[in-house]
Coordinates of C-alpha atoms in Angstrom, one line a residue:
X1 CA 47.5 31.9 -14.7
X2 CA 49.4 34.9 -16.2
X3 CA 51.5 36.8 -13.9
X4 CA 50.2 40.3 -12.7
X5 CA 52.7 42.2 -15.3
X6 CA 50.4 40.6 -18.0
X7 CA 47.2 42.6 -16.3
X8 CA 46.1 44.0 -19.2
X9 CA 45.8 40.7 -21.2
X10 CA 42.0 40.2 -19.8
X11 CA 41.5 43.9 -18.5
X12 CA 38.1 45.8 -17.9
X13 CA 38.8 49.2 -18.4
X14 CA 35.9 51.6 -17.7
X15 CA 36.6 54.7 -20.0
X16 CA 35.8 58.1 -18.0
X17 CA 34.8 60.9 -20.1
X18 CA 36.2 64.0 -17.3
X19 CA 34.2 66.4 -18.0
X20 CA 30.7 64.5 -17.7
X21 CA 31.9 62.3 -14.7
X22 CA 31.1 64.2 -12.1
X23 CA 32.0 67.8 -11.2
X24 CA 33.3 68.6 -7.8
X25 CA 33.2 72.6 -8.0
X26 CA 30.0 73.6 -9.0
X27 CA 30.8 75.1 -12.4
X28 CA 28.6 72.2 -14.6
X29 CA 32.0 70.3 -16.3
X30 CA 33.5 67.3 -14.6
X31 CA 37.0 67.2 -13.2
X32 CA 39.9 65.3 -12.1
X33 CA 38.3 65.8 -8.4
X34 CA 35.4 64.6 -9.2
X35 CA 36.9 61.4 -10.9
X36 CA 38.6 60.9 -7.6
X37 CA 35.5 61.1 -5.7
X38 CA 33.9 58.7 -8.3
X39 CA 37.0 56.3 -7.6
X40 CA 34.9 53.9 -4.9
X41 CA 31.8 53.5 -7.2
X42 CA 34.2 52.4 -9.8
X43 CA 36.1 49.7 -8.0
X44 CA 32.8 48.3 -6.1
X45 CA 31.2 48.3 -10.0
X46 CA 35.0 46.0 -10.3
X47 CA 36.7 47.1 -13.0
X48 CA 40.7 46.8 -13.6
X49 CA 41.2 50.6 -14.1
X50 CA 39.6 53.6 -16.1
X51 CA 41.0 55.2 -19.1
X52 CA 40.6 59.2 -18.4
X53 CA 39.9 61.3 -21.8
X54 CA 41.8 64.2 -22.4
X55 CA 42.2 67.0 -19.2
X56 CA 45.3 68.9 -20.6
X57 CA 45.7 72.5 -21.4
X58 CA 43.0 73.3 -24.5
X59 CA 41.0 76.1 -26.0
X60 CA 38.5 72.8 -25.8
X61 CA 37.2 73.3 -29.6
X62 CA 37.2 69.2 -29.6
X63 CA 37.0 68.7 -25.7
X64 CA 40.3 68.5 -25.1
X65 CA 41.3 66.6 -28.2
X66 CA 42.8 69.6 -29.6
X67 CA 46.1 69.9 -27.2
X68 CA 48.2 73.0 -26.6
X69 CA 50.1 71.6 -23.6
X70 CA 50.5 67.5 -23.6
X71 CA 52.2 68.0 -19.9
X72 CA 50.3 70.0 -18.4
X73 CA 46.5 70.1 -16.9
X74 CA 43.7 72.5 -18.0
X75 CA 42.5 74.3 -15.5
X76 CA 38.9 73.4 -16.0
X77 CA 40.2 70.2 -15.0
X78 CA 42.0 70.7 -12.1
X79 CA 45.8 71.0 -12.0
X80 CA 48.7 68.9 -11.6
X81 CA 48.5 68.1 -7.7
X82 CA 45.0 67.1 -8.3
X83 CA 46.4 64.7 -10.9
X84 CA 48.5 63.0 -8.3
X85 CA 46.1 62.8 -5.4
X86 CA 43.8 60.9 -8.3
X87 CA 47.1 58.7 -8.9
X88 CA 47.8 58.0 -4.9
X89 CA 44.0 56.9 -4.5
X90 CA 43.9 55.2 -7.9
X91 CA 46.7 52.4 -6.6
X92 CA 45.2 52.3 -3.1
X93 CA 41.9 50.9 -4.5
X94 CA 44.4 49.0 -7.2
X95 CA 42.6 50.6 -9.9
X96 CA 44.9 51.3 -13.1
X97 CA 44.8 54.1 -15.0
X98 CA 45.5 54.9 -18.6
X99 CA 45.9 58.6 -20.3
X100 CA 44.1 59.5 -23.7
X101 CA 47.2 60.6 -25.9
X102 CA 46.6 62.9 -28.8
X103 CA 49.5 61.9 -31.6
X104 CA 47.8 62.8 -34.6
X105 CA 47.2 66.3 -34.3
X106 CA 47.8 69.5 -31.6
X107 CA 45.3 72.8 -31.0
X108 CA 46.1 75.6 -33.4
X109 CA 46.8 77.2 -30.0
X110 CA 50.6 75.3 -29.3
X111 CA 53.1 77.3 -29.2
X112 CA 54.9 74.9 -31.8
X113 CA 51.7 75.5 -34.6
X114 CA 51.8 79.7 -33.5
X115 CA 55.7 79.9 -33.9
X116 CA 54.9 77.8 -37.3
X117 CA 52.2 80.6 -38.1
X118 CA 54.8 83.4 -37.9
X119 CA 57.4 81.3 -39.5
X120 CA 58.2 81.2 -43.2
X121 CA 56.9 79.0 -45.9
X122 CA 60.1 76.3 -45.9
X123 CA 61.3 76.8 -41.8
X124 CA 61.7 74.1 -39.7
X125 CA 59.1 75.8 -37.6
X126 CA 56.1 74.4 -40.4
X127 CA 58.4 71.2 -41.2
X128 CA 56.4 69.9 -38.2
X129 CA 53.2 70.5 -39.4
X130 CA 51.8 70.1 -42.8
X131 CA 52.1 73.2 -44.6
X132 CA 51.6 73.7 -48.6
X133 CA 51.4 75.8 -51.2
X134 CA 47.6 75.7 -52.7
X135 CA 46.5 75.5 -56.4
X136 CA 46.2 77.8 -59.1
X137 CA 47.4 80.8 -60.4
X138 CA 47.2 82.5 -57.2
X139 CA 47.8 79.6 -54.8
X140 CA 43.9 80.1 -53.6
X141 CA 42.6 76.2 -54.5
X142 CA 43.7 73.7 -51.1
X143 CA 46.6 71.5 -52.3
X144 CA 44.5 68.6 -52.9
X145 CA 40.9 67.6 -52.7
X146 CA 41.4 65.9 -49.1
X147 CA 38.1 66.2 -46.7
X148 CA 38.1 66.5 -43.2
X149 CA 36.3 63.9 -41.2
X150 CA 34.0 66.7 -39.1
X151 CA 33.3 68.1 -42.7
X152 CA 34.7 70.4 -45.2
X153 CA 38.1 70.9 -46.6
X154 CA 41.0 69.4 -44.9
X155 CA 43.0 72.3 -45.7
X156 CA 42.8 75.8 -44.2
X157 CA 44.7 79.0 -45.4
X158 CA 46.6 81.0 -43.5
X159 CA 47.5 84.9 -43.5
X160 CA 51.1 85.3 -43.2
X161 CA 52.9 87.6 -41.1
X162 CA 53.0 90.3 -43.7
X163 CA 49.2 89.7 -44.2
X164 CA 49.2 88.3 -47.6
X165 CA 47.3 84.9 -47.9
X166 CA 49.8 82.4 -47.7
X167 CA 50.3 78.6 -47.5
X168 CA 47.9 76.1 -46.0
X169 CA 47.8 73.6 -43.3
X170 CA 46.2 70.2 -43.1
X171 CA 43.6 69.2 -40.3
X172 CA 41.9 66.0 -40.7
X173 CA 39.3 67.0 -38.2
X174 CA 38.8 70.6 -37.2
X175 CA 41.0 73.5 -38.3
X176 CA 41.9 74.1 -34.7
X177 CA 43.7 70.7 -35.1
X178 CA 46.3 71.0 -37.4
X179 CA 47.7 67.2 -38.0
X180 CA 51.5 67.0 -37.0
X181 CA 54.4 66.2 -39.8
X182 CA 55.7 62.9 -38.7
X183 CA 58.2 62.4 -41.2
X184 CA 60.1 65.1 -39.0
X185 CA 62.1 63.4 -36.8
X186 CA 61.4 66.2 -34.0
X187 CA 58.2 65.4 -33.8
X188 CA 58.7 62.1 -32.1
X189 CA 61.1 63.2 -30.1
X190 CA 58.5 65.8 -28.6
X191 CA 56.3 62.7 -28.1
X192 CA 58.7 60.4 -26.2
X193 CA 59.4 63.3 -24.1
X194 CA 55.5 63.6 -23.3
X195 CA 55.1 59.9 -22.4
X196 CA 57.6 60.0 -20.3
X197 CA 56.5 62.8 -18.2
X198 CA 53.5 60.9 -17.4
X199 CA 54.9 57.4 -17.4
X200 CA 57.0 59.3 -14.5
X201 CA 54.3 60.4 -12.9
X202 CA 53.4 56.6 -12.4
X203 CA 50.7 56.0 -15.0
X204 CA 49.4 52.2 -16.6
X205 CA 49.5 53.3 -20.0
X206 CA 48.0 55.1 -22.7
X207 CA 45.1 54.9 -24.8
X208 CA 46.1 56.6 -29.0
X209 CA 43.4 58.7 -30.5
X210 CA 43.4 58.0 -33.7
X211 CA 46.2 55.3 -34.3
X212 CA 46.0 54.7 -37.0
X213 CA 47.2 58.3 -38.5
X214 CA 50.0 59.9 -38.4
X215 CA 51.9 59.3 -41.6
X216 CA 50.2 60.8 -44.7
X217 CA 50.9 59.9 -48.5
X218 CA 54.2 61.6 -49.1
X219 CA 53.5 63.0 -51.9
X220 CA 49.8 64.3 -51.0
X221 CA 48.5 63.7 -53.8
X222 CA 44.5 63.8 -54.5
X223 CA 41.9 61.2 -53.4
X224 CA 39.6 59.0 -55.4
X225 CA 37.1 59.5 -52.8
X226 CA 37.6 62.9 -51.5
X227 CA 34.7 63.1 -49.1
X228 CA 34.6 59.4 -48.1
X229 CA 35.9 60.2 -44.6
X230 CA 33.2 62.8 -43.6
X231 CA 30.8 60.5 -45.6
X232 CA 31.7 57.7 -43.4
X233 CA 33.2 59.7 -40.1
X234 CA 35.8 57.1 -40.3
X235 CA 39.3 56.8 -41.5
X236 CA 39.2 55.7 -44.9
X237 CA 41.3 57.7 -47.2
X238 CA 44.1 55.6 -47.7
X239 CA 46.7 58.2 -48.4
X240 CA 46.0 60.0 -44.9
X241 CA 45.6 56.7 -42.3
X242 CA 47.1 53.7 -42.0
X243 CA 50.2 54.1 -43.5
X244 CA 53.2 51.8 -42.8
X245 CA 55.5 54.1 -41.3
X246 CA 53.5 54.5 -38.2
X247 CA 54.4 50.9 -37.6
X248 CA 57.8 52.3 -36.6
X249 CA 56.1 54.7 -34.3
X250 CA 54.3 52.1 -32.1
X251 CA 57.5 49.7 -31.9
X252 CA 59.2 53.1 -30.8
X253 CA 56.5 53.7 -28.2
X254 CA 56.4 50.1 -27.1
X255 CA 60.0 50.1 -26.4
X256 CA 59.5 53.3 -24.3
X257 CA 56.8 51.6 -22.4
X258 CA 58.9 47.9 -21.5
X259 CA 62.0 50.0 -21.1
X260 CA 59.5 50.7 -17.4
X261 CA 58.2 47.9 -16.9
X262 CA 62.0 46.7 -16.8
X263 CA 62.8 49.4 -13.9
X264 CA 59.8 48.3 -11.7
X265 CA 58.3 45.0 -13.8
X266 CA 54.9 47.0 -13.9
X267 CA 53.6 46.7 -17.8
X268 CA 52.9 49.4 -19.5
X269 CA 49.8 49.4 -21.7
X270 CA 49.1 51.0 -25.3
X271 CA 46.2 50.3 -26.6
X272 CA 45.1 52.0 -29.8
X273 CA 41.7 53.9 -31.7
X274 CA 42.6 51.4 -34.5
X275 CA 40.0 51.9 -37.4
X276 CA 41.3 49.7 -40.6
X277 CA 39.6 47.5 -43.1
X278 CA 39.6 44.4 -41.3
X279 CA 41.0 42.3 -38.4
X280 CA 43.9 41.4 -40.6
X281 CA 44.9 44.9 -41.0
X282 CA 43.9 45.5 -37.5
X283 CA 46.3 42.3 -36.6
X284 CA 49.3 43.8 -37.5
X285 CA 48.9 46.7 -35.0
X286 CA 49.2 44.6 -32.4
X287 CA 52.2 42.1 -33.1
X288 CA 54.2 41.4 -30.8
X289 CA 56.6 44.4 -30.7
X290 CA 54.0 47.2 -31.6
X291 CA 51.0 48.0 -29.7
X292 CA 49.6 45.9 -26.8
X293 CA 45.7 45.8 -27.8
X294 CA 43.8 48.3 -30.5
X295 CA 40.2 48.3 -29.9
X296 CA 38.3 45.7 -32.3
X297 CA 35.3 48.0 -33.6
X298 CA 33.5 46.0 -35.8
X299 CA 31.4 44.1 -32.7
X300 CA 30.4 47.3 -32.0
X301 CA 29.5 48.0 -35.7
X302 CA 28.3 44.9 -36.0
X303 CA 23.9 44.7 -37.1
X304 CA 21.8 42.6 -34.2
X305 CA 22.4 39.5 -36.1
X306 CA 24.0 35.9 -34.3
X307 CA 25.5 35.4 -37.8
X308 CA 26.9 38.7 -37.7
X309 CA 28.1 38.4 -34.5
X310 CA 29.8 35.1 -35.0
X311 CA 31.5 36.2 -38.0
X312 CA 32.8 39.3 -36.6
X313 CA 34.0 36.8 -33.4
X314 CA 35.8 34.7 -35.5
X315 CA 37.4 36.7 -37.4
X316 CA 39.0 38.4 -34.4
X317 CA 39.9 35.6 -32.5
X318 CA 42.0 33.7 -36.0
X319 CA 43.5 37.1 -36.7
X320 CA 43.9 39.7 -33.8
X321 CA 44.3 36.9 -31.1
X322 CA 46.6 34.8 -33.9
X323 CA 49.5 37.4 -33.0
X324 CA 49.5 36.9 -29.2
X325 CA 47.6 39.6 -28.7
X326 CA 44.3 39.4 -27.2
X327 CA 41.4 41.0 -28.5
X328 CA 39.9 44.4 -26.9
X329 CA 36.2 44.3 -27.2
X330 CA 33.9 47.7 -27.1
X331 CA 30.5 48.0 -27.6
X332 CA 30.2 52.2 -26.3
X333 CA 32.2 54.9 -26.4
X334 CA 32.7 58.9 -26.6
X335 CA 32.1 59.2 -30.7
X336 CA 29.3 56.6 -30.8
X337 CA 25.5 56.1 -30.4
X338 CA 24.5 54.4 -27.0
X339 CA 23.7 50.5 -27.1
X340 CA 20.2 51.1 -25.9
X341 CA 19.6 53.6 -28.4
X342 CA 21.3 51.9 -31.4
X343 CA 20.1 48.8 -31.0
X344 CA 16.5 50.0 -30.2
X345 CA 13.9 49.9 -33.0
X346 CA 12.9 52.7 -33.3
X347 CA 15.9 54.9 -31.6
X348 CA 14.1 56.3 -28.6
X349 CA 15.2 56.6 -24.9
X350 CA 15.5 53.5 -23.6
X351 CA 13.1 51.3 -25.6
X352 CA 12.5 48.0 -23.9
X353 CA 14.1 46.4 -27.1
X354 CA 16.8 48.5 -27.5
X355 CA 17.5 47.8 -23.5
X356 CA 17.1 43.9 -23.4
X357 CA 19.4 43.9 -26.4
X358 CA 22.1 45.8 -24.8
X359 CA 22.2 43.9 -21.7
X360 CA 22.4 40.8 -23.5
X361 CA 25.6 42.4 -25.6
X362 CA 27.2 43.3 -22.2
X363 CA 26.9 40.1 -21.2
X364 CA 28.1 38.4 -24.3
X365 CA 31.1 41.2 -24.7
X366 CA 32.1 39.8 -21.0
X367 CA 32.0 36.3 -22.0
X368 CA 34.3 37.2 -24.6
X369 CA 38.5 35.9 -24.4
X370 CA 40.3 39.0 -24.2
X371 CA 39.7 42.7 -22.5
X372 CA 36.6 44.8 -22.5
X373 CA 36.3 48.7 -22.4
X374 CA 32.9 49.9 -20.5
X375 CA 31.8 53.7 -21.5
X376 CA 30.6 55.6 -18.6
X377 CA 27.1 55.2 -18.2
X378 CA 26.4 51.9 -20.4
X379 CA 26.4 50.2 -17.0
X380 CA 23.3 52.1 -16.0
X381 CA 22.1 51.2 -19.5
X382 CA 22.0 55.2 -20.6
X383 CA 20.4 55.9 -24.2
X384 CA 21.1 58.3 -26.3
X385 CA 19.8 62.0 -25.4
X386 CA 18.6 62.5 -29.1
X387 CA 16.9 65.8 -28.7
X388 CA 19.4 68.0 -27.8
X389 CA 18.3 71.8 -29.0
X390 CA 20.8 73.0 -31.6
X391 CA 21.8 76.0 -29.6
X392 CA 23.5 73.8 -26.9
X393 CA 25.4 71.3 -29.0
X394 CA 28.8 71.9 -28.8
X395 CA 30.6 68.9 -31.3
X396 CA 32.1 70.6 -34.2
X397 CA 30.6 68.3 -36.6
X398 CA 27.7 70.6 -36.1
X399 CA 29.6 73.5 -36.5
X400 CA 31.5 72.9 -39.6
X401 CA 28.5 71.0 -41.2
X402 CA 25.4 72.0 -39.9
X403 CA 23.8 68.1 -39.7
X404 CA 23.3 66.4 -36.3
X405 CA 24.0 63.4 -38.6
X406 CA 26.6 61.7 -36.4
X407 CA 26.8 64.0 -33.6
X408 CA 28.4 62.6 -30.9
X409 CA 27.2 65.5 -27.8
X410 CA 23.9 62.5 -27.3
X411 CA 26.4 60.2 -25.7
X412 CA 28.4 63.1 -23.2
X413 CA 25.4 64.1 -21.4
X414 CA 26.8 64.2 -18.2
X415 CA 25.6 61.2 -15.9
X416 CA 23.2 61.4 -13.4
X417 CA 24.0 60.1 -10.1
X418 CA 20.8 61.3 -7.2
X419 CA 18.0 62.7 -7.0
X420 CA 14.8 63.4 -9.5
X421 CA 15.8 66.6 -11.3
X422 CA 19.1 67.8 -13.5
X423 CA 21.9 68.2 -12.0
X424 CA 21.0 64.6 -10.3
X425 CA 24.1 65.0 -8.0
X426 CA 26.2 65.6 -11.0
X427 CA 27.7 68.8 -10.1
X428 CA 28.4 70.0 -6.2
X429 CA 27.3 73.6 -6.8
X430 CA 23.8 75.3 -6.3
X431 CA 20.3 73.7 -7.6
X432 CA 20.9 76.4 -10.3
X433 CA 23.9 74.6 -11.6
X434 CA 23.7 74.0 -14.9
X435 CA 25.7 71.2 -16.5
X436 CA 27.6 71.8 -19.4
X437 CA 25.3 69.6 -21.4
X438 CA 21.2 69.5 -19.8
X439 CA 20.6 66.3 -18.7
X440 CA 17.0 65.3 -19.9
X441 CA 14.4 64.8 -17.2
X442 CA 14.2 60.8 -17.6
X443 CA 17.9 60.5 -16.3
X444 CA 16.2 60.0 -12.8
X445 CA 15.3 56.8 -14.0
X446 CA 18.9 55.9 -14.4
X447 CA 20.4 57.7 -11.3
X448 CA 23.3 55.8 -9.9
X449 CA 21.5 55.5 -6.7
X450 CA 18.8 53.7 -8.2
X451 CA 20.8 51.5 -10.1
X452 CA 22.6 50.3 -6.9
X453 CA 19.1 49.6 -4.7
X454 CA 17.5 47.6 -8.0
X455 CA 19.3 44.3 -8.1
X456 CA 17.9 44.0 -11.5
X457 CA 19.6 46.9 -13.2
X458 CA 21.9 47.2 -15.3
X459 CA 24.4 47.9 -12.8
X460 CA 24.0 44.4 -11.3
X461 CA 24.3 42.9 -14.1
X462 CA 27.7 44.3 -14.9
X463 CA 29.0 43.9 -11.4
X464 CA 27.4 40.4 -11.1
X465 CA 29.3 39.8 -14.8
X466 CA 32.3 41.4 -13.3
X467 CA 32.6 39.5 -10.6
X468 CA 32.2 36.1 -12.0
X469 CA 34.5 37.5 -15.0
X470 CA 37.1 37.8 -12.2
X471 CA 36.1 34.6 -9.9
X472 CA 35.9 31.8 -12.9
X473 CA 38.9 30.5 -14.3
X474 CA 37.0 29.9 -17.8
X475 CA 36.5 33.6 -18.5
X476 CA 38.9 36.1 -19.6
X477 CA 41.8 35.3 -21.6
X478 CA 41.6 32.1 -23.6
X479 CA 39.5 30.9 -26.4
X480 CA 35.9 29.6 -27.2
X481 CA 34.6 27.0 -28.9
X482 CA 31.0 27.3 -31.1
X483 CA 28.1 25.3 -29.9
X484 CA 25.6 24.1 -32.5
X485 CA 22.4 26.5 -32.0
X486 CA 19.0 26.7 -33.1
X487 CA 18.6 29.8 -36.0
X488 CA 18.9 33.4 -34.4
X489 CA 21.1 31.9 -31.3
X490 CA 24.6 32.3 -31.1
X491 CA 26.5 30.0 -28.3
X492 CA 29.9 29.2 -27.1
X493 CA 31.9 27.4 -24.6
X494 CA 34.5 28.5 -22.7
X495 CA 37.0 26.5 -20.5
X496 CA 35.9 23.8 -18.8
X497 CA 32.1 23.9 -19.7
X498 CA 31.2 27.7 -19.2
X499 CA 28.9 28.3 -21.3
X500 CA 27.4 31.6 -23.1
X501 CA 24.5 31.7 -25.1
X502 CA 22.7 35.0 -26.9
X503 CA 19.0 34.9 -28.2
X504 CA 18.9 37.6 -30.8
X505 CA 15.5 36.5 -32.4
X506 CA 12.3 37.1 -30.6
X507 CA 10.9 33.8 -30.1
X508 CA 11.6 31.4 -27.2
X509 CA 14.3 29.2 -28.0
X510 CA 15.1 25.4 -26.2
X511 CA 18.7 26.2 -24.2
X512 CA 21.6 24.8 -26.4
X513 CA 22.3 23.0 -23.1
X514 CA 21.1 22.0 -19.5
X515 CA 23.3 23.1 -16.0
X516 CA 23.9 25.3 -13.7
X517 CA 22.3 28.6 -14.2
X518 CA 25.3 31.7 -13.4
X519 CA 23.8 35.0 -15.0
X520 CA 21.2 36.4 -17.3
X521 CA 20.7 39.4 -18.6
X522 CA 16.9 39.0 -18.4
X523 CA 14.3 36.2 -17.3
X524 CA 15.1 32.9 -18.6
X525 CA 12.6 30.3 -17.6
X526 CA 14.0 26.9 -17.2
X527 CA 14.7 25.4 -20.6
X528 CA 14.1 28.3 -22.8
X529 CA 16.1 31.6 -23.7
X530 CA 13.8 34.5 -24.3
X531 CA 14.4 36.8 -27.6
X532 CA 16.9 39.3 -26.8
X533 CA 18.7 37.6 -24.0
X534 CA 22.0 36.5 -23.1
X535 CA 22.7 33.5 -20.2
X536 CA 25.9 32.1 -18.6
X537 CA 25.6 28.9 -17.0
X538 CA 27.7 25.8 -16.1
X539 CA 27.0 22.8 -18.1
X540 CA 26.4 19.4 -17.5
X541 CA 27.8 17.5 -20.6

């Protein structure tokens, strides 16, 4: 057994999105109050701790991804003293927690990019930001041909303080996020300063937005592919992610963090928004002396397929696990589709196909060697709200482009926790309350307090997983070995006979194996497993 500094190794970490948690003063958004309040529903679901999105100081264009104030607590949110009553009943319950930490880029409103806005072209005020001259005669073209992942160009222009146009600034996402200049040392400086606030402040660890960033192409020269990132809304321009200086950054960070765990031997955790080629990229994130975990996308990316699956598996387990890391699985999150609704067919609220399928990959994801990161909400087995009206969406994809292609507002409906109408215990205000996203009339189906009196929800079946996660030796860290399986079944073994199996075809299938029944994520009659359905048992061989 690893000792308790090595927590993290075999973590499940429940990611709380604030402001759609639950909302303790009536004004519809979520807060650190109401996270606190959630705290007991949390540890009897049993997770290890909860990762808490952004709550700092923001003008909230990106929901608190564009920072003005990385110490500091918006007031939406609650304020610092709220943080540390969350902290004091966090480690009574022995719940961890992690921050969200935005490296990559600020708000427009820090007082770092406004003194840089009323600086001169060449100061040491825009030497921390990316500031350029644009093209053409009159500087009026952006600098290169760079596209923004919400949409649009990269590049904004800004008036200067004489009110000529000037310079521009680059912003991978929105133009109130201008990216920061790490190749000035400053900048990093600033950063270690911010960890260790909250490191102080007696924090687990931190999860990176976008880790992979950072460090663009020197030279900033134009891309083959201009528009591939907004194409794709992922990072793949190769001259603005995943370049090898950040390397330094995380070795930097990770010294920070065991330079702690020395003072109290409590780990520190980093675990990065990794999004790179493949696991062999991703691999070298997570070597020994760099960043704890990085979340291994691709099984969320991954089609409903066992061969897909299995390939995916493997190739995370020879390469991510190869470094002594151990592999963090995710199949949910803030910036994607809901299982139920991306694995339904078609993509409508809470198909019965799209719902066996996602309990069957919970349980697989939970069977998996390594950690696990639950979204809030996937363990009541939430779709997608897809039919948001235009005049409430509020992600900036829409804004900049227009198309509720890859909107990510369907996934931050806040969550429903009583009753048979919106706010469904949500919010503690009046009736009238509105939440700061309407919660569709269906969510009574998926209340929390429904989900705890049906022992064959969702919920049960992540606390049922959860449980036996924590009580069996053969899950959590370690590896698997690959049973031989009928076509359209993927199976494994873990430890000493623990077995996991996954029906992804539609057609009863003969168990790989006889034993002891533990778990399934639906009705398996003895000797078959049903289409769509995942089963733990113990074997007899």
């Amino acid at each position: 057994m690893l000792s308790k500094c090595r927590w993290w190794r075999d973590a499940v970490i429940y990611q709380v999105y604030v402001r759609s948690f639950l909302d303790s003063t009536g004004d519809g958004i979520g807060d650190l109050a109401g996270v606190r309040a959630g705290l007991p529903y949390l540890k009897k679901l049993g997770v290890d701790g909860i990762w808490l999105s952004p709550f700092y100081p923001s003008p909230q264009h990106d929901h608190g991804y564009d920072v003005a104030d990385y110490c500091g607590v918006d007031p939406l949110f609650g304020d610092l003293a709220e943080f540390d009553l969350l902290m004091s009943a966090a480690g009574g319950l022995g719940v961890k927690v992690l921050l969200d930490v935005v490296p990559n880029h600020c708000s427009s409103e820090h007082p770092w990019f406004r003194e840089a806005l009323a600086a001169a072209p060449g100061s040491a005020a825009r030497a921390r930001f990316h500031f350029a001259d644009g093209r053409g005669p009159d500087g009026a073209e952006p600098p290169n041909n760079w596209h923004s992942m919400f949409g649009g160009p990269a590049w904004s222009r800004v008036t200067e303080p004489d009110g000529t146009p000037g310079q521009w600034y680059l912003h991978m996402f929105a133009p109130e996020q201008p990216d920061w200049n790490w190749r000035t040392p400053e900048v990093g400086a600033e950063f270690d300063r911010v960890l260790r606030f909250w490191l102080d402040r007696g924090i687990d660890g931190f999860r990176i937005d976008v880790a992979a960033g950072l460090f663009k192409h020197p030279d900033l020269p134009d891309s083959d592919d201009p528009e591939a990132d907004a194409r794709t809304r992922d990072s793949v321009n190769p001259l603005a992610w995943n370049q090898p200086e950040v390397h330094d950054v995380w070795r930097r960070w990770r010294a920070v963090c065991e330079e702690y765990t020395a003072r109290d031997g409590r780990e520190r955790l980093l675990v990065g928004e990794v999004s790179v080629p493949s696991a062999r990229e991703h691999a070298r994130y997570v070597r020994p002396d760099e960043l704890h975990q990085a979340f291994f996308f691709d099984l969320l990316s991954a089609p409903w397929n066992a061969d897909a699956f299995r390939k995916v598996i493997s190739e995370a387990m020879q390469d991510i696990a190869g470094t002594g890391s151990t592999v963090t699985w995710v199949l949910n999150n803030h910036d994607q589709v809901r299982t139920v609704t991306r694995y339904g067919e078609p993509a409508t609220e809470g198909s019965g196909l799209g719902a066996a399928r996602a309990r069957a990959a919970a349980l697989l994801m939970l069977a998996l060697p390594g950690a696990a990161y639950i979204y809030q909400g996937e363990e009541l087995g939430l779709p997608e709200v897809v039919d948001l009206p235009d005049d409430v969406l509020t992600d900036p994809i829409f804004r900049r482009t227009g198309s509720r292609a890859r909107i990510r507002d369907g996934c931050r409906v806040p969550l429903p926790w009583s009753g048979q109408a919106s706010p469904f215990g949500f919010t503690s205000g009046a009736e009238s309350a509105r939440p700061w996203l309407p919660q569709p009339s269906y969510f009574a189906e998926y209340a929390t307090d429904r989900a705890l009196a049906d022992t064959h929800s969702f919920w049960h079946l992540y606390r049922d997983g959860l449980q036996l996660r924590s009580a069996l030796p053969q899950l959590g860290e370690g590896t698997l070995d690959w049973l031989d399986t009928p076509p359209g079944v993927l199976g494994f073994v873990r430890g000493d006979g623990l077995v996991c199996a996954v029906n992804f075809g539609t057609a009863p299938t003969p168990a790989p194996v006889s034993g002891t029944p533990l778990l399934s994520s639906g009705p398996c009659p003895a000797g078959v497993l049903p289409g769509s359905t995942a089963a733990w048992w113990l074997s007899d061989l």
